[in-house]
Coordinates of C-alpha atoms (C1' of nucleotides) in Angstrom, one line a residue:
Chain A
M1 CA -71.3 39.8 -108.2
S2 CA -74.1 37.8 -108.1
H3 CA -75.2 37.3 -105.1
N4 CA -76.7 41.4 -105.2
E5 CA -79.9 40.1 -107.8
A6 CA -80.8 37.5 -105.2
T7 CA -80.2 39.5 -102.0
I8 CA -82.8 41.5 -104.0
S9 CA -85.4 38.9 -104.2
E10 CA -84.2 37.4 -100.4
Q11 CA -85.3 41.4 -99.7
A12 CA -88.6 41.1 -101.4
S13 CA -90.0 38.3 -99.7
G14 CA -89.3 40.8 -96.5
L15 CA -86.3 39.3 -95.2
P16 CA -84.0 41.8 -93.7
A17 CA -80.5 41.6 -95.2
I18 CA -77.7 39.8 -93.1
Q19 CA -73.9 39.4 -93.9
V20 CA -71.9 36.6 -93.2
Y21 CA -67.9 36.1 -92.9
N22 CA -66.9 33.5 -94.8
T23 CA -63.7 31.5 -94.3
L24 CA -63.9 30.8 -98.4
S25 CA -63.4 34.2 -99.0
R26 CA -62.3 36.2 -95.8
D27 CA -64.6 38.7 -95.7
K28 CA -68.5 39.3 -95.0
E29 CA -71.2 38.7 -97.5
S30 CA -74.5 38.9 -98.0
L31 CA -76.4 36.0 -96.8
V32 CA -78.4 34.4 -100.2
T33 CA -79.8 31.4 -99.8
V34 CA -80.2 28.4 -101.7
K35 CA -84.1 28.4 -101.4
P36 CA -85.2 31.5 -100.7
G37 CA -86.8 32.3 -96.9
E38 CA -84.4 28.5 -96.1
V39 CA -81.5 28.3 -94.4
G40 CA -80.0 24.8 -93.7
M41 CA -77.1 24.9 -91.6
Y42 CA -74.7 22.0 -90.9
L43 CA -72.3 22.0 -87.6
C44 CA -69.7 19.3 -86.9
G45 CA -70.6 18.2 -83.9
P46 CA -68.2 16.1 -81.3
T47 CA -66.4 12.7 -81.5
V48 CA -68.2 11.0 -79.1
Y49 CA -65.2 9.3 -76.7
K50 CA -64.8 11.6 -73.7
P51 CA -67.2 13.7 -72.2
S52 CA -67.4 16.9 -73.3
H53 CA -65.6 20.2 -72.2
I54 CA -66.0 23.9 -72.4
G55 CA -64.6 23.7 -76.1
H56 CA -66.9 21.8 -77.4
M57 CA -70.1 24.0 -76.3
V58 CA -68.3 26.8 -78.0
G59 CA -70.0 25.8 -81.5
P60 CA -73.1 24.9 -80.8
V61 CA -73.9 27.6 -78.0
I62 CA -72.7 30.5 -81.5
F63 CA -74.8 28.9 -84.0
D64 CA -77.8 28.0 -81.7
T65 CA -77.6 31.9 -81.6
V66 CA -77.4 32.2 -85.6
K67 CA -80.5 29.7 -85.5
R68 CA -82.2 31.7 -83.1
H69 CA -81.1 35.3 -85.1
L70 CA -82.4 34.0 -88.8
A71 CA -85.8 31.9 -87.5
Y72 CA -87.1 34.9 -85.4
S73 CA -86.0 37.0 -88.3
G74 CA -88.1 35.2 -90.6
W75 CA -86.0 32.1 -92.3
K76 CA -87.1 28.9 -91.9
V77 CA -83.9 27.2 -90.6
T78 CA -83.0 23.6 -89.8
W79 CA -79.6 23.0 -88.0
V80 CA -78.0 19.6 -88.3
V81 CA -75.0 18.5 -85.1
N82 CA -73.6 15.4 -86.4
I83 CA -72.5 12.7 -84.0
T84 CA -69.0 11.2 -85.0
D85 CA -69.6 7.7 -83.1
V86 CA -67.0 5.6 -85.3
D87 CA -63.0 6.8 -85.2
D88 CA -60.0 5.7 -83.8
K89 CA -60.1 7.8 -80.6
L90 CA -63.1 5.5 -79.5
I91 CA -61.8 2.5 -80.4
A92 CA -58.8 2.4 -78.6
E93 CA -60.9 4.6 -75.4
S94 CA -63.5 1.4 -75.7
S95 CA -61.0 -1.5 -75.8
R96 CA -59.1 0.7 -72.9
R97 CA -62.6 1.0 -70.6
G98 CA -63.7 -2.8 -71.6
M99 CA -66.8 -1.8 -73.2
T100 CA -68.6 -1.8 -76.7
M101 CA -67.6 1.3 -78.7
A102 CA -71.3 1.4 -79.3
A103 CA -72.2 1.4 -75.8
L104 CA -68.7 4.0 -75.4
A105 CA -70.6 6.4 -77.1
E106 CA -74.2 6.0 -76.2
E107 CA -72.9 7.2 -73.3
M108 CA -70.7 9.5 -74.0
T109 CA -73.1 10.9 -76.4
A110 CA -75.8 11.9 -73.2
D111 CA -73.1 13.2 -71.6
Y112 CA -72.9 15.5 -74.4
L113 CA -76.8 16.7 -74.8
E114 CA -77.4 16.8 -71.5
N115 CA -74.7 19.7 -71.4
L116 CA -76.1 21.3 -74.3
A117 CA -79.2 21.3 -72.7
A118 CA -77.7 22.6 -69.4
L119 CA -76.6 25.4 -71.8
G120 CA -80.1 26.6 -73.9
V121 CA -78.7 25.2 -76.8
T122 CA -82.6 23.7 -77.7
S123 CA -83.0 24.0 -81.2
I124 CA -81.0 21.7 -82.9
D125 CA -83.1 20.2 -85.4
E126 CA -81.4 16.4 -86.3
M127 CA -78.4 14.7 -84.5
P128 CA -77.6 12.1 -87.4
K129 CA -75.1 9.7 -86.1
A130 CA -72.5 8.5 -88.2
T131 CA -73.3 4.7 -87.2
D132 CA -76.9 5.3 -88.9
H133 CA -75.4 6.3 -92.1
I134 CA -73.4 3.8 -93.2
G135 CA -75.0 2.9 -95.9
T136 CA -74.8 6.6 -97.0
I137 CA -71.8 6.6 -96.7
I138 CA -70.6 3.6 -99.0
T139 CA -72.3 5.5 -101.7
F140 CA -70.8 8.1 -101.2
I141 CA -67.0 6.6 -101.4
E142 CA -69.0 4.5 -104.3
G143 CA -69.4 7.8 -106.0
L144 CA -66.9 9.3 -106.0
I145 CA -64.3 6.0 -107.1
A146 CA -66.6 6.0 -109.9
K147 CA -65.4 9.3 -111.1
D148 CA -62.3 8.6 -110.9
R149 CA -61.8 10.7 -107.7
A150 CA -60.8 8.3 -104.8
Y151 CA -59.0 4.6 -105.1
A152 CA -59.2 1.4 -103.1
S153 CA -56.5 0.6 -101.8
D154 CA -56.0 -3.1 -100.5
G155 CA -59.3 -2.8 -98.3
D156 CA -59.0 1.1 -97.6
V157 CA -59.6 3.6 -100.2
Y158 CA -58.6 6.7 -100.1
F159 CA -59.5 10.3 -102.2
D160 CA -56.9 11.3 -104.3
V161 CA -55.9 14.4 -103.5
Q162 CA -53.8 15.0 -107.5
K163 CA -57.4 15.0 -109.0
D164 CA -58.7 18.0 -107.8
P165 CA -57.9 20.9 -108.8
D166 CA -58.5 22.8 -106.6
Y167 CA -57.7 21.6 -103.4
G168 CA -56.6 23.4 -100.5
K169 CA -59.0 26.5 -101.2
L170 CA -60.2 26.7 -97.7
T171 CA -57.3 27.3 -96.4
N172 CA -55.0 28.2 -99.5
R173 CA -52.8 25.4 -99.3
S174 CA -51.2 24.0 -102.3
V175 CA -51.4 20.0 -102.7
D176 CA -47.0 20.0 -102.6
A177 CA -46.4 21.2 -99.2
M178 CA -49.0 18.6 -97.4
Q179 CA -47.5 16.4 -95.4
G180 CA -50.2 14.0 -94.9
E181 CA -50.3 11.1 -92.4
G182 CA -47.0 9.7 -92.3
G183 CA -46.5 6.2 -90.8
S184 CA -47.7 2.2 -92.2
T185 CA -50.9 4.7 -94.2
A186 CA -48.6 5.7 -96.3
D187 CA -47.0 3.6 -98.8
R188 CA -50.8 2.6 -99.6
K189 CA -51.3 6.1 -100.9
R190 CA -50.7 7.6 -104.3
S191 CA -49.7 10.7 -102.6
A192 CA -49.1 11.6 -99.1
A193 CA -52.0 14.3 -98.3
D194 CA -54.7 11.8 -99.9
F195 CA -56.7 11.2 -97.2
A196 CA -58.6 8.0 -95.9
L197 CA -62.1 7.8 -96.9
W198 CA -62.4 3.8 -95.6
K199 CA -60.0 2.1 -93.9
K200 CA -60.0 -1.7 -92.9
A201 CA -60.7 -3.5 -90.3
K202 CA -57.6 -4.7 -88.1
D203 CA -58.7 -8.1 -86.2
G204 CA -61.3 -7.2 -83.3
E205 CA -61.8 -3.4 -84.9
P206 CA -65.9 -2.6 -85.2
A207 CA -66.6 -2.9 -89.0
W208 CA -69.1 -3.0 -91.6
E209 CA -69.1 -4.5 -94.6
S210 CA -68.5 -3.0 -97.8
P211 CA -67.0 -3.2 -100.9
W212 CA -63.7 -3.2 -100.0
G213 CA -64.4 -5.4 -97.6
P214 CA -64.7 -5.4 -94.0
G215 CA -64.4 -1.7 -92.5
R216 CA -65.2 1.7 -90.8
P217 CA -65.5 5.3 -92.5
G218 CA -62.9 8.1 -92.5
W219 CA -62.8 10.8 -90.5
H220 CA -64.2 13.7 -92.7
I221 CA -66.8 10.8 -94.9
E222 CA -69.6 11.3 -92.7
C223 CA -70.3 14.7 -92.9
S224 CA -69.8 14.5 -96.4
A225 CA -72.6 12.0 -96.3
M226 CA -74.5 12.9 -93.6
S227 CA -75.4 16.8 -94.9
E228 CA -76.2 15.9 -98.5
A229 CA -78.6 13.2 -97.0
I230 CA -80.2 16.2 -94.9
L231 CA -79.5 18.9 -96.5
G232 CA -78.7 18.2 -99.7
D233 CA -75.9 18.4 -102.5
H234 CA -75.4 22.4 -102.0
F235 CA -76.4 24.2 -98.7
D236 CA -75.9 27.0 -97.0
I237 CA -74.0 27.9 -94.4
H238 CA -71.2 25.1 -93.2
G239 CA -69.8 25.8 -89.1
G240 CA -66.9 24.6 -86.5
G241 CA -64.3 25.7 -84.9
L242 CA -60.8 27.1 -86.5
D243 CA -59.4 24.0 -85.8
L244 CA -61.6 22.1 -88.4
V245 CA -60.9 24.2 -91.6
F246 CA -57.5 22.1 -92.4
P247 CA -57.7 19.3 -92.8
H248 CA -61.3 18.5 -91.7
H249 CA -63.9 21.5 -93.7
E250 CA -60.9 21.5 -96.6
N251 CA -61.4 17.9 -97.0
E252 CA -65.3 17.8 -96.5
I253 CA -65.1 20.4 -99.8
A254 CA -62.4 18.1 -101.8
Q255 CA -64.8 14.4 -101.0
S256 CA -68.6 17.0 -101.9
E257 CA -67.4 19.1 -104.5
S258 CA -66.3 16.0 -106.0
L259 CA -69.2 14.0 -106.3
H260 CA -71.8 16.5 -106.7
D261 CA -69.9 19.6 -109.4
C262 CA -71.9 22.3 -107.4
P263 CA -70.3 24.1 -104.2
M264 CA -70.7 22.4 -100.7
A265 CA -71.9 25.0 -98.8
T266 CA -72.3 28.7 -99.4
Y267 CA -70.9 30.3 -96.1
W268 CA -68.3 28.9 -94.3
M269 CA -68.6 30.1 -90.8
H270 CA -65.8 29.5 -87.9
N271 CA -65.7 30.3 -84.2
G272 CA -62.7 31.4 -82.4
L273 CA -61.1 28.9 -79.5
M274 CA -61.3 29.0 -76.2
Q275 CA -58.3 29.8 -74.7
A276 CA -57.4 28.7 -71.0
S277 CA -56.2 32.0 -69.4
G278 CA -53.5 31.8 -67.0
A279 CA -52.2 28.6 -68.4
S280 CA -49.0 27.9 -67.5
G281 CA -46.6 27.7 -70.8
K282 CA -47.5 26.5 -74.3
V283 CA -49.2 23.2 -74.3
G284 CA -50.3 20.7 -77.7
G285 CA -49.3 21.3 -80.9
R286 CA -46.0 21.2 -82.9
P287 CA -43.2 22.2 -80.8
R288 CA -41.6 25.7 -82.2
G289 CA -37.9 25.6 -83.6
E290 CA -36.0 26.7 -81.2
A291 CA -35.4 25.5 -77.5
G292 CA -38.6 27.7 -75.8
E293 CA -36.2 30.1 -72.9
A294 CA -37.6 29.9 -69.1
E295 CA -41.3 31.4 -69.5
S296 CA -41.5 34.6 -67.7
I297 CA -43.5 33.8 -64.7
E298 CA -46.1 36.9 -64.8
A299 CA -46.6 36.5 -68.5
Q300 CA -49.8 35.1 -69.1
T301 CA -49.9 32.8 -71.4
A302 CA -52.5 31.6 -73.1
A303 CA -53.0 27.9 -74.3
K304 CA -56.0 26.2 -76.6
I305 CA -58.5 24.1 -74.6
S306 CA -58.1 20.8 -76.3
K307 CA -57.7 17.1 -75.6
S308 CA -54.0 17.5 -74.5
T309 CA -54.6 20.1 -72.6
G310 CA -56.8 17.9 -70.3
A311 CA -59.7 20.5 -69.9
E312 CA -62.1 19.3 -67.3
P313 CA -65.1 17.9 -68.0
F314 CA -67.7 20.3 -68.6
K315 CA -69.9 18.4 -66.1
T316 CA -67.5 19.7 -63.0
L317 CA -67.7 22.9 -64.8
L318 CA -71.0 23.5 -63.9
A319 CA -71.5 22.5 -60.4
R320 CA -69.4 25.2 -59.9
H321 CA -71.2 28.2 -62.5
E322 CA -74.4 28.6 -63.8
P323 CA -75.1 28.6 -67.0
E324 CA -76.6 31.3 -68.1
A325 CA -72.8 32.8 -66.8
I326 CA -70.9 30.6 -69.3
R327 CA -73.1 31.5 -72.4
M328 CA -73.2 34.8 -71.7
L329 CA -69.3 34.6 -71.5
L330 CA -69.6 33.3 -74.6
L331 CA -70.8 35.6 -76.8
S332 CA -70.5 38.5 -74.8
T333 CA -67.2 38.0 -77.3
H334 CA -67.2 38.0 -81.3
Y335 CA -67.6 34.7 -82.4
R336 CA -64.4 34.5 -84.1
S337 CA -62.2 35.7 -81.7
P338 CA -60.0 33.1 -79.2
I339 CA -62.0 33.5 -75.9
H340 CA -60.3 34.0 -72.6
F341 CA -61.8 31.2 -70.3
G342 CA -61.4 30.6 -66.5
E343 CA -62.7 31.3 -63.2
E344 CA -62.6 34.9 -63.1
P345 CA -64.2 35.3 -66.6
L346 CA -66.7 33.6 -65.5
A347 CA -67.2 35.5 -62.2
E348 CA -67.4 38.2 -63.9
S349 CA -69.7 37.1 -66.7
A350 CA -71.8 35.7 -63.2
R351 CA -71.9 39.2 -62.1
A352 CA -72.7 40.9 -65.6
L353 CA -76.0 38.7 -65.7
E354 CA -76.7 40.3 -62.1
A355 CA -77.5 43.8 -63.4
F356 CA -80.3 42.0 -65.5
R357 CA -82.3 39.7 -63.2
R358 CA -82.2 43.1 -60.8
L359 CA -84.4 44.5 -63.0
F360 CA -86.4 41.7 -63.6
A361 CA -87.5 41.8 -59.8
R362 CA -87.4 44.9 -60.0
N363 CA -90.1 45.4 -62.3
E364 CA -92.0 41.9 -60.8
R365 CA -91.9 44.4 -57.9
V366 CA -94.0 47.0 -60.0
C367 CA -95.9 45.2 -62.7
G368 CA -96.2 41.7 -61.0
T369 CA -95.4 40.3 -64.1
S370 CA -92.5 37.8 -64.4
F371 CA -90.0 38.6 -66.9
Y372 CA -89.7 35.1 -67.6
A373 CA -93.0 34.9 -68.3
L374 CA -93.2 37.2 -71.1
P375 CA -94.0 35.1 -74.8
S376 CA -91.5 35.7 -77.1
R377 CA -91.6 37.6 -80.3
T378 CA -91.0 37.4 -83.6
R379 CA -89.2 39.6 -85.5
Q380 CA -91.7 41.3 -87.6
L381 CA -94.4 41.6 -84.6
G382 CA -91.7 43.5 -82.4
D383 CA -90.9 45.7 -85.5
V384 CA -94.2 47.2 -85.3
A385 CA -94.8 46.8 -80.8
V386 CA -91.5 48.5 -80.2
A387 CA -93.0 51.6 -80.5
A388 CA -95.3 51.9 -77.2
A389 CA -91.7 51.4 -75.6
G390 CA -90.4 54.9 -76.5
E391 CA -88.3 56.4 -78.8
E392 CA -84.8 55.6 -76.3
V393 CA -85.6 51.2 -76.7
T394 CA -86.5 52.1 -80.4
A395 CA -83.5 52.8 -81.6
L396 CA -81.5 50.3 -78.8
R397 CA -83.6 47.7 -80.3
S398 CA -82.3 48.9 -84.3
K399 CA -79.1 49.1 -83.0
F400 CA -79.2 45.5 -81.7
L401 CA -80.7 44.2 -84.8
T402 CA -78.0 45.4 -86.8
A403 CA -74.9 44.6 -84.9
M404 CA -77.2 41.0 -84.6
D405 CA -77.4 41.8 -88.9
D406 CA -74.0 42.1 -89.3
D407 CA -71.8 39.0 -88.7
F408 CA -74.0 38.4 -85.7
N409 CA -72.3 40.9 -83.4
T410 CA -73.3 39.4 -80.3
A411 CA -70.8 41.2 -78.5
I412 CA -72.4 44.7 -80.2
A413 CA -75.5 43.3 -78.9
I414 CA -75.0 42.2 -75.7
A415 CA -73.5 46.5 -75.0
T416 CA -76.7 47.9 -76.0
L417 CA -79.0 45.3 -73.8
F418 CA -76.8 47.3 -71.0
D419 CA -77.8 50.6 -72.3
Y420 CA -81.2 48.9 -73.0
V421 CA -81.0 48.1 -68.6
R422 CA -80.0 51.3 -67.6
V423 CA -82.8 53.5 -70.4
V424 CA -85.4 50.4 -68.0
N425 CA -84.0 51.4 -64.7
K426 CA -83.8 55.2 -65.0
Y427 CA -87.8 55.5 -66.7
I428 CA -88.6 53.3 -63.4
D429 CA -86.5 56.1 -61.5
Q430 CA -87.8 59.2 -62.6
H431 CA -91.5 57.6 -63.0
Q432 CA -91.7 57.0 -59.2
L433 CA -93.3 53.8 -60.2
E434 CA -92.5 51.5 -57.5
A435 CA -94.2 54.3 -55.1
N436 CA -97.3 55.6 -57.2
K437 CA -98.3 53.6 -60.3
P438 CA -99.7 55.1 -63.2
E439 CA -101.4 53.4 -65.7
A440 CA -100.0 54.9 -68.4
E441 CA -96.5 54.4 -67.6
L442 CA -97.0 50.9 -66.3
A443 CA -97.6 49.8 -69.1
T444 CA -95.1 51.8 -71.1
L445 CA -93.0 49.9 -68.7
A446 CA -94.4 46.9 -69.6
A447 CA -93.9 47.7 -73.4
M448 CA -89.3 47.9 -72.7
M449 CA -90.4 44.7 -70.7
D450 CA -91.4 42.6 -73.9
T451 CA -89.4 44.1 -76.3
L452 CA -86.2 43.2 -74.0
R453 CA -87.6 40.0 -73.7
E454 CA -88.0 39.5 -77.9
L455 CA -83.8 40.7 -77.5
T456 CA -82.8 38.6 -75.0
G457 CA -84.4 35.1 -76.3
V458 CA -82.5 36.3 -79.8
L459 CA -79.2 35.6 -77.6
G460 CA -81.3 32.7 -75.5
L461 CA -80.7 34.3 -72.7
F462 CA -82.7 34.2 -69.7
V463 CA -85.2 31.8 -71.6
A464 CA -86.1 30.7 -68.5
P465 CA -85.3 31.6 -64.8
P466 CA -82.3 30.3 -63.0
K467 CA -82.7 27.2 -60.8
A468 CA -82.9 27.9 -57.4
S469 CA -79.9 28.0 -55.4
G470 CA -80.7 26.3 -52.0
G471 CA -81.3 23.2 -50.9
A472 CA -84.5 22.0 -49.7
D473 CA -85.3 24.3 -46.7
E474 CA -85.8 27.5 -49.5
A475 CA -89.0 28.1 -47.9
L476 CA -87.8 28.3 -44.9
V477 CA -85.3 30.4 -45.4
G478 CA -87.9 32.4 -46.8
Q479 CA -89.5 32.3 -43.3
L480 CA -86.8 32.9 -41.6
M481 CA -86.1 35.7 -43.7
E482 CA -89.2 37.4 -43.6
L483 CA -89.4 37.2 -39.3
V484 CA -85.6 38.7 -39.6
I485 CA -86.5 42.0 -42.0
E486 CA -89.5 42.2 -39.9
I487 CA -87.8 42.4 -36.2
R488 CA -85.8 44.6 -38.1
A489 CA -87.8 47.1 -39.1
N490 CA -89.1 47.7 -36.8
A491 CA -85.6 48.2 -34.6
R492 CA -85.2 50.5 -37.6
K493 CA -88.4 52.8 -36.9
S494 CA -87.9 53.3 -33.2
K495 CA -84.0 54.3 -34.6
D496 CA -82.2 51.8 -32.8
F497 CA -79.6 52.0 -36.1
A498 CA -77.0 49.6 -33.7
T499 CA -79.2 46.6 -33.9
A500 CA -80.2 47.2 -37.6
D501 CA -77.0 47.9 -38.4
L502 CA -75.6 44.0 -36.5
V503 CA -78.2 42.5 -38.2
R504 CA -77.5 43.7 -41.4
D505 CA -73.9 43.6 -41.7
R506 CA -74.8 39.6 -39.5
L507 CA -76.3 38.6 -42.7
G508 CA -73.7 40.4 -45.1
A509 CA -71.1 37.8 -43.5
M510 CA -73.5 35.2 -44.5
K511 CA -73.7 36.1 -48.1
I512 CA -76.7 37.9 -48.0
V513 CA -77.6 40.9 -48.9
L514 CA -80.4 43.5 -47.5
E515 CA -81.5 46.5 -49.9
D516 CA -83.9 49.1 -48.4
R517 CA -86.4 50.3 -50.5
A518 CA -88.7 52.9 -50.6
D519 CA -91.6 50.3 -50.7
G520 CA -89.3 47.7 -48.0
T521 CA -86.8 45.6 -47.8
G522 CA -84.9 43.3 -49.8
W523 CA -83.0 40.5 -49.4
S524 CA -80.5 38.0 -51.8
R525 CA -77.8 36.1 -51.8
K526 CA -74.6 37.1 -53.0
S527 CA -72.8 34.8 -55.3
Chain B
rG1 C1' -40.7 27.1 -92.8
rG2 C1' -44.8 27.6 -94.8
rC3 C1' -50.7 28.9 -94.1
rU4 C1' -54.0 31.9 -91.2
rC5 C1' -55.2 36.3 -87.0
rC6 C1' -54.6 38.8 -83.3
rG7 C1' -51.8 43.2 -80.1
rU8 C1' -58.2 49.4 -78.4
rA9 C1' -57.7 52.5 -70.5
rG10 C1' -56.3 48.8 -64.3
rC11 C1' -58.6 44.0 -66.7
rC12 C1' -62.0 41.5 -70.2
rA13 C1' -63.7 44.0 -75.6
rA14 C1' -66.4 46.0 -79.9
rG15 C1' -66.2 50.0 -83.4
rU16 C1' -64.0 53.5 -87.6
rG17 C1' -60.2 56.7 -93.4
rG18 C1' -61.8 62.9 -91.0
rC19 C1' -67.5 63.9 -86.3
rU20 C1' -68.2 63.0 -78.3
rA21 C1' -63.5 55.2 -79.9
rA22 C1' -69.2 51.2 -77.7
rG23 C1' -70.3 47.8 -73.5
rG24 C1' -68.8 45.3 -68.8
rC25 C1' -65.5 44.6 -64.4
rA26 C1' -62.6 47.7 -61.2
rG27 C1' -61.7 52.8 -59.5
rC28 C1' -63.3 57.6 -58.2
rG29 C1' -67.3 62.1 -57.9
rG30 C1' -72.1 63.4 -57.2
rA31 C1' -77.2 62.4 -56.1
rU32 C1' -80.6 59.1 -52.8
rU33 C1' -80.2 56.7 -48.7
rG34 C1' -80.5 57.3 -40.5
rC35 C1' -76.1 54.8 -43.0
rA36 C1' -75.4 51.2 -46.6
rA37 C1' -77.2 48.6 -50.7
rA38 C1' -80.2 49.1 -55.7
rU39 C1' -80.1 53.2 -59.0
rC40 C1' -79.7 57.1 -61.1
rC41 C1' -75.6 61.2 -63.0
rG42 C1' -70.5 62.6 -63.9
rC43 C1' -64.9 60.9 -64.5
rC44 C1' -61.8 57.9 -66.3
rA45 C1' -58.0 55.1 -73.6
rU46 C1' -54.9 59.1 -79.0
rC47 C1' -56.2 52.6 -80.2
rG48 C1' -47.8 47.2 -79.6
rU49 C1' -43.4 50.3 -82.1
rC50 C1' -41.0 52.9 -86.4
rG51 C1' -41.8 54.6 -91.1
rG52 C1' -45.5 55.1 -96.1
rU53 C1' -49.7 56.8 -98.9
rU54 C1' -53.2 60.6 -98.0
rC55 C1' -56.1 67.3 -97.3
rG56 C1' -56.5 63.8 -93.4
rA57 C1' -55.1 57.1 -90.4
rC58 C1' -56.2 54.0 -84.5
rU59 C1' -58.7 52.5 -89.2
rC60 C1' -55.0 50.9 -95.6
rC61 C1' -49.4 49.7 -96.6
rG62 C1' -44.3 48.0 -95.9
rA63 C1' -40.9 46.6 -91.8
rC64 C1' -40.1 45.2 -87.0
rC65 C1' -41.8 43.4 -81.7
rG66 C1' -44.8 40.6 -79.4
rG67 C1' -49.2 37.3 -78.9
rA68 C1' -52.2 32.5 -81.1
rG69 C1' -54.2 28.8 -84.6
rC70 C1' -53.2 25.6 -88.5
rC71 C1' -49.9 22.6 -91.9
rU72 C1' -50.8 15.2 -86.3
rC73 C1' -58.3 12.5 -86.8
rC74 C1' -58.0 18.6 -80.9
rA75 C1' -64.6 21.5 -81.4

RNA sequence: GGCUCCGUAGCCAAGUGGCUAAGGCAGCGGAUUGCAAAUCCGCCAUCGUCGGUUCGACUCCGACCGGAGCCUCCA
């Protein structure tokens, strides 16, 4: 209700109406920002103790797309992704590898950043590290203690869940039902669900001085402290994987809202988790009550990819698959749904990519312009420019944008792009643009491609040409292919189809496809 | 046991209280081609099961069956 007035003011500033699914309300809500025209967005980033795997890439790709769409639509977006570089897991891993925690964190952060870059996640504005914000964190904790929401206990500091009346509101949990972490810390806490804000250092552990003695931050506090420092007490969108809803985000809310007496984030967005399709058996998680029956062999079970499943490092995945196919796969399912991941789905995405790239190549033959060289556009510019591309394209663009405005429905957006490709191909077919080159029609084609570039840019797809797959001899291969094609063309001219077909078949065996078009013969590699 | 969510064609995957239930892959028929490839045209689902609400449900409610996630510092 209260959103309505603000929605109007948001629209008054010329911004489109956007719906966002909010985990807090379990419903879609209109986007109304704290500051009109600006969006502050925080995504929980990785704990950098191991090389990242595909699961770590889901959130960044999705929120990169969210940011692209909001920025394209006219908001000024500030996107923060934190790096958690102090944590029990880092301590354990670094001592196992005989290196300092800082060195481990640096290595794994570099790995993470390279993987993001490969996927085209380029729009992160700030990546604060927990260890750069120890002071912020300590001040935050002191604030909570001063408000009697937290208490020191033998060098630790805990958040007092009993003092927080709406604790559990994000996940609909009651404090009583909470078991909390057991073990040695249990007797230092007032109630089981209390969680650590500050942990006392044991001998030899990395430690920072604090009012409670040497120690390190607990898990959730760095996000509360750093989001406050960069985005303020109340910002717009907080994101993360569904597995973080509890306890991580629940606890962030508890800390931040107890200290600030205002909402931490207006919208809580959670992405679905990667599932390894075809994985056998259940992996990880709490065992279900009874002993499991024998797994049916044919049964396609899926299991969340996590540290416990031993998902392969993203780097080795990249050795086998194009990053763009991975991005395409991540965006072709709605972001709140689980994504089935595996070799087969990836291969299918790669095939989907080809339909677009064939059109780009076709356009280049006709117009001489590279798709990748086309400039990106804002939404407002596109509103005007699209008319030149014709009615069908105008309708598709509007369908695309409606889908994106409705909780970032990238699946529908991509579906309209497939329709789009068909419309353009048909246009080229019908006007025989490859044979003749009538100026007016070429201009329309160019307008179509401009708008396609506008839309794919929103998804972060096809922003750069794919890396050449071949080695150093690529130029030589090109020359040889020209020669082979010329010789084959002569055979065809003299109706020696046996020779022409032999050449094509033998090349096919080498995964090279020949296409005899009206304007000549082209070749491409088959994936 | 508590809390979330899902079950749509051979496979993947959107979506809707009533109009032709998106799109992709695979398949089939056609145009085009020397034959192919590419491209275009066409075909290919009554929405887990059983009840209920409703003039009308695949869409709302309930039960059941099946699957996933969280309740353990996993993105």
